[in-house]
Short mmCIF file of N, CA and C in Angstrom, two decimals:
data_model
loop_
_atom_site.label_atom_id
_atom_site.label_comp_id
_atom_site.label_asym_id
_atom_site.label_seq_id
_atom_site.Cartn_x
_atom_site.Cartn_y
_atom_site.Cartn_z
N MET K 1 10.80 -2.55 -26.04
CA MET K 1 10.81 -1.33 -25.13
C MET K 1 12.05 -1.37 -24.36
N ARG K 2 12.65 -0.18 -24.14
CA ARG K 2 13.97 -0.15 -23.43
C ARG K 2 13.81 0.27 -21.97
N PHE K 3 12.53 0.11 -21.39
CA PHE K 3 12.35 0.43 -20.02
C PHE K 3 13.39 -0.12 -19.05
N MET K 4 14.18 0.76 -18.54
CA MET K 4 15.30 0.29 -17.46
C MET K 4 16.32 -0.64 -18.23
N ASP K 5 16.52 -0.57 -19.42
CA ASP K 5 17.47 -1.33 -20.16
C ASP K 5 18.75 -0.50 -20.21
N HIS K 6 19.76 -0.89 -19.61
CA HIS K 6 20.99 -0.09 -19.50
C HIS K 6 22.04 -0.34 -20.40
N THR K 7 21.70 -1.09 -21.53
CA THR K 7 22.66 -1.38 -22.52
C THR K 7 22.88 -0.17 -23.41
N ASN K 8 24.14 0.01 -23.74
CA ASN K 8 24.41 1.14 -24.76
C ASN K 8 24.12 0.73 -26.23
N THR K 9 23.16 1.28 -26.81
CA THR K 9 22.76 0.87 -28.16
C THR K 9 23.30 2.02 -29.28
N SER K 10 24.04 2.93 -28.73
CA SER K 10 24.51 3.94 -29.67
C SER K 10 25.57 3.38 -30.64
N PRO K 11 25.48 3.57 -31.91
CA PRO K 11 26.43 3.14 -32.86
C PRO K 11 27.81 3.91 -32.75
N THR K 12 27.75 5.00 -32.24
CA THR K 12 28.98 5.93 -32.18
C THR K 12 29.71 5.70 -30.90
N THR K 13 30.98 5.91 -30.93
CA THR K 13 31.69 5.84 -29.66
C THR K 13 31.33 6.92 -28.59
N PRO K 14 31.01 6.46 -27.43
CA PRO K 14 30.62 7.45 -26.40
C PRO K 14 31.73 8.42 -26.15
N THR K 15 31.39 9.67 -25.73
CA THR K 15 32.29 10.69 -25.46
C THR K 15 32.81 10.24 -24.00
N VAL K 16 33.87 11.00 -23.59
CA VAL K 16 34.41 10.83 -22.33
C VAL K 16 33.32 11.11 -21.18
N LYS K 17 32.55 12.20 -21.38
CA LYS K 17 31.50 12.57 -20.44
C LYS K 17 30.46 11.36 -20.31
N GLU K 18 30.05 10.89 -21.58
CA GLU K 18 29.05 9.76 -21.64
C GLU K 18 29.71 8.58 -20.93
N GLN K 19 30.84 8.23 -21.06
CA GLN K 19 31.54 7.12 -20.55
C GLN K 19 31.53 7.26 -18.94
N LEU K 20 31.86 8.46 -18.42
CA LEU K 20 31.90 8.71 -17.06
C LEU K 20 30.50 8.44 -16.47
N LEU K 21 29.50 9.07 -17.18
CA LEU K 21 28.08 8.93 -16.61
C LEU K 21 27.79 7.41 -16.56
N GLU K 22 28.05 6.62 -17.69
CA GLU K 22 27.77 5.14 -17.73
C GLU K 22 28.39 4.47 -16.63
N HIS K 23 29.68 4.70 -16.33
CA HIS K 23 30.46 3.96 -15.27
C HIS K 23 29.88 4.53 -13.84
N ALA K 24 29.57 5.75 -13.77
CA ALA K 24 29.09 6.35 -12.46
C ALA K 24 27.66 5.69 -12.23
N GLN K 25 26.83 5.47 -13.26
CA GLN K 25 25.53 4.72 -12.93
C GLN K 25 25.85 3.44 -12.45
N ARG K 26 26.71 2.65 -13.14
CA ARG K 26 27.05 1.18 -12.72
C ARG K 26 27.58 1.19 -11.35
N PHE K 27 28.46 2.13 -10.97
CA PHE K 27 28.97 2.09 -9.58
C PHE K 27 27.87 2.42 -8.56
N LEU K 28 27.06 3.48 -8.95
CA LEU K 28 25.89 3.83 -8.04
C LEU K 28 24.99 2.62 -7.84
N MET K 29 24.67 1.86 -8.86
CA MET K 29 23.83 0.61 -8.90
C MET K 29 24.49 -0.51 -8.17
N THR K 30 25.63 -0.57 -7.96
CA THR K 30 26.34 -1.70 -7.32
C THR K 30 26.99 -1.49 -5.99
N ARG K 31 27.50 -0.12 -5.86
CA ARG K 31 28.28 0.28 -4.72
C ARG K 31 27.55 1.36 -3.92
N GLY K 32 26.67 2.14 -4.55
CA GLY K 32 26.15 3.24 -3.78
C GLY K 32 26.97 4.50 -3.89
N TYR K 33 26.49 5.47 -3.23
CA TYR K 33 27.12 6.93 -3.38
C TYR K 33 28.45 6.87 -2.73
N ASN K 34 28.69 6.28 -1.63
CA ASN K 34 29.92 6.34 -1.01
C ASN K 34 30.92 5.15 -1.41
N GLY K 35 30.42 4.40 -2.35
CA GLY K 35 31.28 3.25 -2.58
C GLY K 35 32.27 3.33 -3.80
N PHE K 36 32.43 4.51 -4.35
CA PHE K 36 33.42 4.82 -5.40
C PHE K 36 33.89 6.14 -5.35
N SER K 37 34.97 6.40 -5.99
CA SER K 37 35.64 7.66 -6.07
C SER K 37 35.95 8.10 -7.59
N TYR K 38 36.39 9.31 -7.61
CA TYR K 38 36.79 9.74 -8.95
C TYR K 38 38.03 9.02 -9.48
N ARG K 39 38.73 8.40 -8.64
CA ARG K 39 39.89 7.65 -8.98
C ARG K 39 39.38 6.35 -9.67
N ASP K 40 38.38 5.81 -9.05
CA ASP K 40 37.72 4.56 -9.66
C ASP K 40 37.23 4.85 -11.09
N LEU K 41 36.61 5.96 -11.21
CA LEU K 41 36.11 6.32 -12.54
C LEU K 41 37.20 6.48 -13.55
N ALA K 42 38.24 7.25 -13.04
CA ALA K 42 39.41 7.58 -13.91
C ALA K 42 39.97 6.25 -14.49
N GLU K 43 40.02 5.14 -13.59
CA GLU K 43 40.72 3.95 -14.02
C GLU K 43 39.75 3.25 -15.06
N GLN K 44 38.57 3.31 -14.99
CA GLN K 44 37.60 2.76 -15.83
C GLN K 44 37.61 3.40 -17.24
N VAL K 45 37.69 4.70 -17.26
CA VAL K 45 37.54 5.46 -18.59
C VAL K 45 38.94 5.56 -19.16
N GLY K 46 39.94 5.58 -18.33
CA GLY K 46 41.28 5.81 -18.79
C GLY K 46 41.66 7.29 -18.94
N VAL K 47 41.27 8.13 -17.97
CA VAL K 47 41.52 9.45 -18.00
C VAL K 47 42.05 9.83 -16.54
N LYS K 48 42.52 11.13 -16.49
CA LYS K 48 42.98 11.56 -15.14
C LYS K 48 41.90 12.07 -14.34
N THR K 49 41.93 12.10 -13.01
CA THR K 49 40.86 12.55 -12.13
C THR K 49 40.69 14.02 -12.39
N SER K 50 41.58 14.90 -12.88
CA SER K 50 41.37 16.23 -13.21
C SER K 50 40.48 16.36 -14.29
N SER K 51 40.52 15.45 -15.26
CA SER K 51 39.62 15.46 -16.46
C SER K 51 38.16 15.37 -16.02
N ILE K 52 37.93 14.44 -14.91
CA ILE K 52 36.62 14.28 -14.47
C ILE K 52 36.12 15.56 -13.79
N HIS K 53 36.98 16.28 -13.11
CA HIS K 53 36.62 17.52 -12.54
C HIS K 53 36.23 18.62 -13.44
N TYR K 54 36.83 18.44 -14.63
CA TYR K 54 36.47 19.38 -15.80
C TYR K 54 34.87 19.23 -16.09
N TYR K 55 34.43 17.94 -16.20
CA TYR K 55 33.08 17.71 -16.52
C TYR K 55 32.17 17.80 -15.31
N PHE K 56 32.61 17.36 -14.16
CA PHE K 56 31.85 17.37 -12.89
C PHE K 56 32.71 17.89 -11.76
N PRO K 57 32.59 19.20 -11.56
CA PRO K 57 33.47 19.80 -10.46
C PRO K 57 33.36 19.00 -9.11
N ALA K 58 32.26 18.48 -8.76
CA ALA K 58 32.12 17.76 -7.55
C ALA K 58 31.23 16.49 -7.81
N LYS K 59 31.46 15.59 -6.91
CA LYS K 59 30.65 14.28 -7.01
C LYS K 59 29.22 14.63 -7.07
N GLU K 60 28.68 15.43 -6.32
CA GLU K 60 27.32 15.91 -6.24
C GLU K 60 26.90 16.16 -7.73
N ASN K 61 27.63 16.92 -8.48
CA ASN K 61 27.26 17.26 -9.89
C ASN K 61 27.24 16.09 -10.70
N LEU K 62 28.12 15.05 -10.62
CA LEU K 62 28.21 13.96 -11.28
C LEU K 62 26.92 13.03 -10.97
N VAL K 63 26.57 12.95 -9.76
CA VAL K 63 25.45 12.00 -9.37
C VAL K 63 24.15 12.58 -9.80
N LEU K 64 24.06 13.95 -9.67
CA LEU K 64 22.82 14.57 -10.22
C LEU K 64 22.56 14.21 -11.70
N GLU K 65 23.72 14.40 -12.43
CA GLU K 65 23.65 14.13 -13.85
C GLU K 65 23.36 12.69 -14.22
N ALA K 66 23.87 11.75 -13.33
CA ALA K 66 23.61 10.35 -13.47
C ALA K 66 22.16 9.99 -13.24
N ILE K 67 21.59 10.66 -12.27
CA ILE K 67 20.12 10.48 -11.89
C ILE K 67 19.30 11.02 -13.00
N LYS K 68 19.67 12.02 -13.59
CA LYS K 68 18.97 12.80 -14.67
C LYS K 68 18.90 11.82 -15.91
N ALA K 69 20.07 11.17 -16.17
CA ALA K 69 20.10 10.34 -17.37
C ALA K 69 19.53 9.07 -17.18
N TYR K 70 19.52 8.57 -15.89
CA TYR K 70 18.74 7.31 -15.55
C TYR K 70 17.28 7.51 -15.67
N ASP K 71 16.83 8.66 -15.13
CA ASP K 71 15.47 9.05 -15.07
C ASP K 71 15.00 9.17 -16.47
N ALA K 72 15.72 9.80 -17.32
CA ALA K 72 15.28 9.99 -18.84
C ALA K 72 15.12 8.64 -19.50
N LEU K 73 16.05 7.70 -19.24
CA LEU K 73 15.93 6.37 -19.84
C LEU K 73 14.63 5.59 -19.35
N ILE K 74 14.36 5.74 -18.06
CA ILE K 74 13.17 4.98 -17.48
C ILE K 74 11.99 5.75 -18.04
N ASN K 75 11.99 7.09 -18.02
CA ASN K 75 10.76 7.80 -18.59
C ASN K 75 10.51 7.49 -20.07
N GLU K 76 11.53 7.25 -20.78
CA GLU K 76 11.35 6.85 -22.11
C GLU K 76 10.62 5.49 -22.25
N GLY K 77 11.00 4.62 -21.32
CA GLY K 77 10.36 3.28 -21.27
C GLY K 77 8.89 3.40 -20.85
N LEU K 78 8.63 4.18 -19.75
CA LEU K 78 7.29 4.42 -19.44
C LEU K 78 6.41 5.01 -20.46
N ALA K 79 6.93 5.97 -21.17
CA ALA K 79 6.14 6.55 -22.31
C ALA K 79 5.81 5.53 -23.42
N GLY K 80 6.62 4.39 -23.47
CA GLY K 80 6.29 3.33 -24.40
C GLY K 80 5.26 2.38 -23.92
N ILE K 81 4.80 2.53 -22.70
CA ILE K 81 3.70 1.68 -22.29
C ILE K 81 2.38 2.24 -22.80
N ASP K 82 1.75 1.60 -23.65
CA ASP K 82 0.45 2.05 -24.38
C ASP K 82 -0.63 2.41 -23.35
N GLU K 83 -1.15 3.60 -23.35
CA GLU K 83 -2.13 4.13 -22.43
C GLU K 83 -3.39 3.31 -22.62
N ALA K 84 -3.64 2.65 -23.72
CA ALA K 84 -4.87 1.98 -24.08
C ALA K 84 -4.83 0.55 -23.34
N LEU K 85 -3.70 0.10 -22.88
CA LEU K 85 -3.63 -1.15 -22.36
C LEU K 85 -4.40 -1.30 -21.02
N PRO K 86 -4.88 -2.43 -20.70
CA PRO K 86 -5.59 -2.70 -19.38
C PRO K 86 -4.58 -2.46 -18.17
N PRO K 87 -4.92 -1.85 -17.06
CA PRO K 87 -4.08 -1.64 -15.99
C PRO K 87 -3.19 -2.73 -15.54
N ALA K 88 -3.86 -3.90 -15.45
CA ALA K 88 -2.93 -5.05 -15.06
C ALA K 88 -1.83 -5.22 -15.97
N GLN K 89 -2.04 -5.15 -17.32
CA GLN K 89 -0.95 -5.29 -18.28
C GLN K 89 0.10 -4.13 -18.19
N LYS K 90 -0.36 -2.98 -17.87
CA LYS K 90 0.53 -1.92 -17.65
C LYS K 90 1.53 -2.25 -16.44
N LEU K 91 0.90 -2.76 -15.42
CA LEU K 91 1.72 -3.21 -14.17
C LEU K 91 2.76 -4.21 -14.51
N ALA K 92 2.30 -5.21 -15.35
CA ALA K 92 3.13 -6.27 -15.61
C ALA K 92 4.36 -5.78 -16.50
N LEU K 93 4.06 -4.86 -17.42
CA LEU K 93 5.15 -4.29 -18.16
C LEU K 93 6.03 -3.49 -17.40
N TYR K 94 5.60 -2.73 -16.36
CA TYR K 94 6.33 -1.94 -15.55
C TYR K 94 7.24 -2.91 -14.63
N ALA K 95 6.73 -3.98 -14.21
CA ALA K 95 7.51 -5.03 -13.39
C ALA K 95 8.50 -5.58 -14.20
N ARG K 96 8.22 -5.89 -15.46
CA ARG K 96 9.20 -6.54 -16.37
C ARG K 96 10.30 -5.51 -16.54
N GLY K 97 10.03 -4.24 -16.82
CA GLY K 97 11.07 -3.24 -16.91
C GLY K 97 12.03 -3.15 -15.69
N PHE K 98 11.36 -3.09 -14.55
CA PHE K 98 12.05 -3.04 -13.36
C PHE K 98 12.93 -4.25 -13.12
N GLY K 99 12.51 -5.36 -13.51
CA GLY K 99 13.23 -6.69 -13.50
C GLY K 99 14.55 -6.72 -14.25
N ARG K 100 14.54 -5.77 -15.37
CA ARG K 100 15.87 -5.80 -16.06
C ARG K 100 17.00 -5.14 -15.32
N ILE K 101 16.69 -4.33 -14.31
CA ILE K 101 17.73 -3.91 -13.43
C ILE K 101 18.54 -5.12 -12.84
N ALA K 102 17.85 -6.03 -12.31
CA ALA K 102 18.36 -7.11 -11.46
C ALA K 102 18.80 -8.25 -12.38
N ALA K 103 18.59 -8.24 -13.67
CA ALA K 103 18.83 -9.35 -14.59
C ALA K 103 20.25 -9.94 -14.48
N ASP K 104 21.16 -9.02 -14.17
CA ASP K 104 22.60 -9.65 -14.06
C ASP K 104 22.92 -10.11 -12.58
N GLY K 105 22.07 -9.74 -11.67
CA GLY K 105 22.15 -10.26 -10.34
C GLY K 105 23.05 -9.36 -9.42
N HIS K 106 23.50 -8.24 -9.99
CA HIS K 106 24.46 -7.35 -9.31
C HIS K 106 23.89 -5.98 -9.06
N ARG K 107 23.01 -5.52 -9.86
CA ARG K 107 22.61 -4.11 -9.75
C ARG K 107 21.21 -3.97 -9.05
N ILE K 108 20.98 -2.86 -8.53
CA ILE K 108 19.68 -2.52 -8.01
C ILE K 108 19.32 -1.08 -8.61
N CYS K 109 18.18 -0.70 -8.38
CA CYS K 109 17.76 0.64 -8.93
C CYS K 109 18.66 1.67 -8.36
N LEU K 110 19.08 2.52 -9.29
CA LEU K 110 20.05 3.62 -8.95
C LEU K 110 19.53 4.40 -7.77
N CYS K 111 18.31 4.88 -7.90
CA CYS K 111 17.74 5.73 -6.87
C CYS K 111 17.34 4.93 -5.66
N GLY K 112 17.01 3.69 -5.72
CA GLY K 112 16.91 2.78 -4.53
C GLY K 112 18.15 2.69 -3.87
N MET K 113 19.25 2.50 -4.47
CA MET K 113 20.61 2.49 -3.80
C MET K 113 20.94 3.64 -3.14
N LEU K 114 20.62 4.91 -3.79
CA LEU K 114 20.91 6.22 -3.20
C LEU K 114 19.98 6.40 -1.98
N ALA K 115 18.70 5.84 -1.97
CA ALA K 115 17.90 5.92 -0.87
C ALA K 115 18.44 5.46 0.42
N ALA K 116 19.20 4.30 0.22
CA ALA K 116 19.87 3.61 1.33
C ALA K 116 20.97 4.47 1.86
N ASP K 117 21.45 5.39 1.10
CA ASP K 117 22.65 6.23 1.52
C ASP K 117 22.11 7.66 1.92
N ILE K 118 20.79 7.76 2.17
CA ILE K 118 20.14 9.02 2.27
C ILE K 118 20.74 9.99 3.37
N GLU K 119 21.27 9.41 4.38
CA GLU K 119 21.80 10.29 5.45
C GLU K 119 23.18 10.96 5.08
N THR K 120 23.72 10.38 4.07
CA THR K 120 25.16 10.89 3.73
C THR K 120 25.14 11.76 2.37
N LEU K 121 23.83 11.82 1.74
CA LEU K 121 23.85 12.50 0.45
C LEU K 121 23.63 14.04 0.60
N PRO K 122 24.22 14.74 -0.31
CA PRO K 122 23.97 16.09 -0.47
C PRO K 122 22.43 16.43 -0.58
N GLU K 123 22.02 17.54 -0.13
CA GLU K 123 20.50 17.85 -0.15
C GLU K 123 19.96 17.81 -1.57
N THR K 124 20.83 18.31 -2.56
CA THR K 124 20.35 18.30 -4.01
C THR K 124 20.07 16.88 -4.44
N VAL K 125 20.99 15.89 -4.03
CA VAL K 125 20.83 14.54 -4.41
C VAL K 125 19.46 13.84 -3.70
N ARG K 126 19.45 14.18 -2.46
CA ARG K 126 18.36 13.70 -1.71
C ARG K 126 16.89 14.06 -2.34
N GLU K 127 16.85 15.36 -2.70
CA GLU K 127 15.69 15.85 -3.47
C GLU K 127 15.43 15.13 -4.63
N ALA K 128 16.52 14.92 -5.47
CA ALA K 128 16.30 14.34 -6.74
C ALA K 128 15.77 12.83 -6.54
N VAL K 129 16.27 12.14 -5.49
CA VAL K 129 15.94 10.86 -5.26
C VAL K 129 14.37 10.82 -4.78
N GLN K 130 14.03 11.77 -3.95
CA GLN K 130 12.64 11.92 -3.48
C GLN K 130 11.74 12.20 -4.66
N ARG K 131 12.16 13.11 -5.67
CA ARG K 131 11.30 13.27 -6.76
C ARG K 131 11.18 12.02 -7.65
N PHE K 132 12.19 11.28 -7.80
CA PHE K 132 12.11 9.94 -8.47
C PHE K 132 11.07 9.08 -7.92
N PHE K 133 11.09 8.83 -6.52
CA PHE K 133 10.22 8.01 -5.82
C PHE K 133 8.83 8.52 -6.03
N ALA K 134 8.54 9.79 -5.87
CA ALA K 134 7.31 10.38 -5.92
C ALA K 134 6.73 10.27 -7.30
N TYR K 135 7.51 10.36 -8.30
CA TYR K 135 7.00 10.27 -9.65
C TYR K 135 6.53 8.83 -9.93
N HIS K 136 7.31 7.88 -9.50
CA HIS K 136 6.90 6.49 -9.69
C HIS K 136 5.70 5.94 -8.92
N GLU K 137 5.71 6.46 -7.67
CA GLU K 137 4.51 6.27 -6.81
C GLU K 137 3.19 6.89 -7.61
N GLY K 138 3.40 8.06 -8.08
CA GLY K 138 2.34 8.73 -8.69
C GLY K 138 1.81 8.00 -9.92
N TRP K 139 2.83 7.50 -10.83
CA TRP K 139 2.49 6.78 -11.96
C TRP K 139 1.70 5.58 -11.65
N LEU K 140 2.22 4.70 -10.72
CA LEU K 140 1.64 3.53 -10.20
C LEU K 140 0.22 3.90 -9.73
N GLY K 141 0.11 4.92 -8.94
CA GLY K 141 -1.21 5.35 -8.32
C GLY K 141 -2.33 5.47 -9.33
N ARG K 142 -1.81 6.17 -10.49
CA ARG K 142 -2.80 6.46 -11.55
C ARG K 142 -3.31 5.19 -12.25
N VAL K 143 -2.29 4.29 -12.51
CA VAL K 143 -2.73 3.01 -13.06
C VAL K 143 -3.62 2.23 -12.12
N LEU K 144 -3.36 2.20 -10.87
CA LEU K 144 -4.22 1.51 -9.95
C LEU K 144 -5.52 2.10 -10.03
N ALA K 145 -5.62 3.38 -9.92
CA ALA K 145 -6.90 4.09 -9.79
C ALA K 145 -7.72 3.71 -11.08
N GLN K 146 -7.12 3.62 -12.16
CA GLN K 146 -7.73 3.36 -13.49
C GLN K 146 -8.33 1.93 -13.30
N GLY K 147 -7.51 1.01 -12.73
CA GLY K 147 -8.08 -0.34 -12.58
C GLY K 147 -9.27 -0.49 -11.59
N VAL K 148 -9.17 0.32 -10.53
CA VAL K 148 -10.30 0.29 -9.70
C VAL K 148 -11.57 1.01 -10.34
N ALA K 149 -11.44 2.01 -11.12
CA ALA K 149 -12.48 2.56 -11.76
C ALA K 149 -13.20 1.73 -12.81
N ASP K 150 -12.30 0.98 -13.52
CA ASP K 150 -12.89 0.08 -14.54
C ASP K 150 -13.25 -1.32 -14.08
N GLY K 151 -12.99 -1.55 -12.76
CA GLY K 151 -13.41 -2.81 -12.25
C GLY K 151 -12.46 -3.90 -12.41
N SER K 152 -11.21 -3.63 -13.07
CA SER K 152 -10.42 -4.76 -13.35
C SER K 152 -9.40 -5.04 -12.26
N LEU K 153 -9.28 -4.23 -11.26
CA LEU K 153 -8.45 -4.34 -10.07
C LEU K 153 -9.23 -4.15 -8.79
N ARG K 154 -8.96 -4.86 -7.91
CA ARG K 154 -9.43 -4.73 -6.45
C ARG K 154 -8.24 -4.46 -5.62
N LEU K 155 -8.36 -3.39 -4.69
CA LEU K 155 -7.15 -3.07 -3.79
C LEU K 155 -7.58 -3.27 -2.40
N ARG K 156 -6.59 -3.44 -1.60
CA ARG K 156 -6.73 -3.59 -0.12
C ARG K 156 -6.80 -2.32 0.60
N SER K 157 -6.19 -1.30 -0.16
CA SER K 157 -6.28 0.04 0.42
C SER K 157 -6.37 1.03 -0.72
N SER K 158 -6.19 2.29 -0.51
CA SER K 158 -6.35 3.41 -1.65
C SER K 158 -5.26 3.07 -2.64
N PRO K 159 -5.58 3.62 -3.84
CA PRO K 159 -4.60 3.58 -4.91
C PRO K 159 -3.27 4.23 -4.54
N ASP K 160 -3.27 5.28 -3.91
CA ASP K 160 -2.02 5.98 -3.47
C ASP K 160 -1.22 5.08 -2.43
N ALA K 161 -1.88 4.58 -1.53
CA ALA K 161 -1.23 3.82 -0.48
C ALA K 161 -0.79 2.51 -1.06
N THR K 162 -1.51 1.92 -2.01
CA THR K 162 -1.11 0.78 -2.68
C THR K 162 0.03 1.06 -3.55
N ALA K 163 0.11 2.09 -4.26
CA ALA K 163 1.18 2.62 -5.05
C ALA K 163 2.48 2.61 -4.34
N ARG K 164 2.38 3.20 -3.11
CA ARG K 164 3.68 3.37 -2.28
C ARG K 164 4.10 1.93 -1.89
N ALA K 165 3.18 1.02 -1.52
CA ALA K 165 3.54 -0.30 -1.09
C ALA K 165 4.12 -1.08 -2.32
N LEU K 166 3.46 -0.76 -3.47
CA LEU K 166 3.88 -1.63 -4.61
C LEU K 166 5.36 -1.10 -5.03
N PHE K 167 5.59 0.22 -5.04
CA PHE K 167 6.99 0.59 -5.49
C PHE K 167 7.99 0.26 -4.36
N ALA K 168 7.56 0.17 -3.17
CA ALA K 168 8.51 -0.31 -2.14
C ALA K 168 8.80 -1.80 -2.36
N GLY K 169 7.72 -2.50 -2.72
CA GLY K 169 7.89 -3.94 -3.07
C GLY K 169 8.81 -4.19 -4.22
N PHE K 170 8.69 -3.33 -5.26
CA PHE K 170 9.51 -3.47 -6.40
C PHE K 170 10.97 -3.23 -5.95
N GLN K 171 11.35 -2.21 -5.23
CA GLN K 171 12.70 -1.85 -4.77
C GLN K 171 13.14 -3.00 -3.89
N GLY K 172 12.36 -3.59 -2.96
CA GLY K 172 12.86 -4.61 -2.08
C GLY K 172 13.07 -5.94 -2.89
N SER K 173 12.35 -6.23 -3.88
CA SER K 173 12.42 -7.42 -4.69
C SER K 173 13.69 -7.37 -5.47
N VAL K 174 14.04 -6.13 -6.00
CA VAL K 174 15.38 -6.07 -6.76
C VAL K 174 16.50 -6.31 -5.65
N MET K 175 16.42 -5.78 -4.48
CA MET K 175 17.43 -5.94 -3.52
C MET K 175 17.57 -7.48 -3.11
N ALA K 176 16.38 -8.21 -2.96
CA ALA K 176 16.43 -9.50 -2.65
C ALA K 176 16.92 -10.43 -3.82
N SER K 177 16.64 -9.97 -4.97
CA SER K 177 17.21 -10.68 -6.25
C SER K 177 18.74 -10.60 -6.15
N ARG K 178 19.31 -9.51 -5.77
CA ARG K 178 20.75 -9.22 -5.73
C ARG K 178 21.35 -10.12 -4.58
N LEU K 179 20.71 -10.06 -3.44
CA LEU K 179 21.15 -10.70 -2.26
C LEU K 179 21.24 -12.15 -2.54
N PHE K 180 20.25 -12.83 -3.14
CA PHE K 180 20.25 -14.25 -3.33
C PHE K 180 20.60 -14.70 -4.70
N ARG K 181 21.10 -13.72 -5.53
CA ARG K 181 21.48 -14.09 -6.93
C ARG K 181 20.36 -14.87 -7.59
N ALA K 182 19.10 -14.52 -7.32
CA ALA K 182 18.03 -15.27 -7.88
C ALA K 182 17.28 -14.36 -8.88
N PRO K 183 16.40 -14.96 -9.72
CA PRO K 183 15.61 -14.25 -10.61
C PRO K 183 14.70 -13.20 -9.95
N SER K 184 14.37 -12.16 -10.51
CA SER K 184 13.45 -11.10 -9.96
C SER K 184 12.14 -11.74 -9.52
N ARG K 185 11.65 -11.35 -8.41
CA ARG K 185 10.32 -11.79 -7.95
C ARG K 185 9.28 -10.61 -8.08
N LEU K 186 9.38 -9.80 -9.06
CA LEU K 186 8.46 -8.63 -9.16
C LEU K 186 7.13 -8.98 -9.46
N GLU K 187 6.96 -10.08 -10.37
CA GLU K 187 5.55 -10.49 -10.69
C GLU K 187 4.77 -10.86 -9.34
N ASP K 188 5.48 -11.56 -8.38
CA ASP K 188 4.81 -11.87 -7.27
C ASP K 188 4.45 -10.67 -6.28
N VAL K 189 5.32 -9.59 -6.41
CA VAL K 189 4.90 -8.35 -5.83
C VAL K 189 3.69 -7.77 -6.30
N VAL K 190 3.52 -7.74 -7.63
CA VAL K 190 2.19 -7.19 -8.16
C VAL K 190 1.04 -7.95 -7.73
N ALA K 191 1.24 -9.48 -7.87
CA ALA K 191 0.12 -10.31 -7.40
C ALA K 191 -0.32 -10.18 -5.95
N SER K 192 0.75 -9.91 -5.00
CA SER K 192 0.33 -9.86 -3.70
C SER K 192 -0.23 -8.52 -3.29
N VAL K 193 -0.01 -7.44 -3.92
CA VAL K 193 -0.51 -6.16 -3.52
C VAL K 193 -1.93 -5.89 -4.19
N CYS K 194 -2.17 -6.36 -5.43
CA CYS K 194 -3.42 -6.14 -5.93
C CYS K 194 -3.69 -7.36 -6.77
N GLY K 195 -5.09 -7.59 -6.96
CA GLY K 195 -5.52 -8.76 -7.72
C GLY K 195 -6.47 -8.30 -8.73
N VAL K 196 -6.57 -9.20 -9.80
CA VAL K 196 -7.57 -8.81 -10.82
C VAL K 196 -8.93 -9.19 -10.31
N ALA K 197 -9.91 -8.28 -10.47
CA ALA K 197 -11.21 -8.48 -10.10
C ALA K 197 -12.00 -9.69 -10.83
#
């Protein structure tokens, strides 16, 4: 499963646009919205900044496209989680996928990093980050509700409230993993928020 796996598996050489998006994602996950410029991207890809403006007239356009690509990759992984699996196993697979973000000790979730910059983001980027959070909280809420319904999970609050806490825990755990250069603690987050009945 490629859930949140950011390695390029394409056998062909990436286009300039693909390279720009790949490096933009890396910068966003390590430095945030305000931590890189088109000059930084130009140096990484080996093009002039004017070339970047050809593909992405403004940084807002670039970041929106980076979020879209990141979201598509994650949704591909989510789609690979078998609906027939027990809810606890779905949560474990989700946590494992989220943990791949922090595997190198330097990155955090692209949208989590952008959320930290929320006051300086263009409104379109802010809305894209909000949609990302809402989608994941909704997915987790549905899995948690399934676990409550089948008796396999017991929650300390409603599935929706627990989903928000769980997703916040995932985001925080990735940040802590980066801070301490320590392995991800996402499994502990799942265990602390909900238990197997």
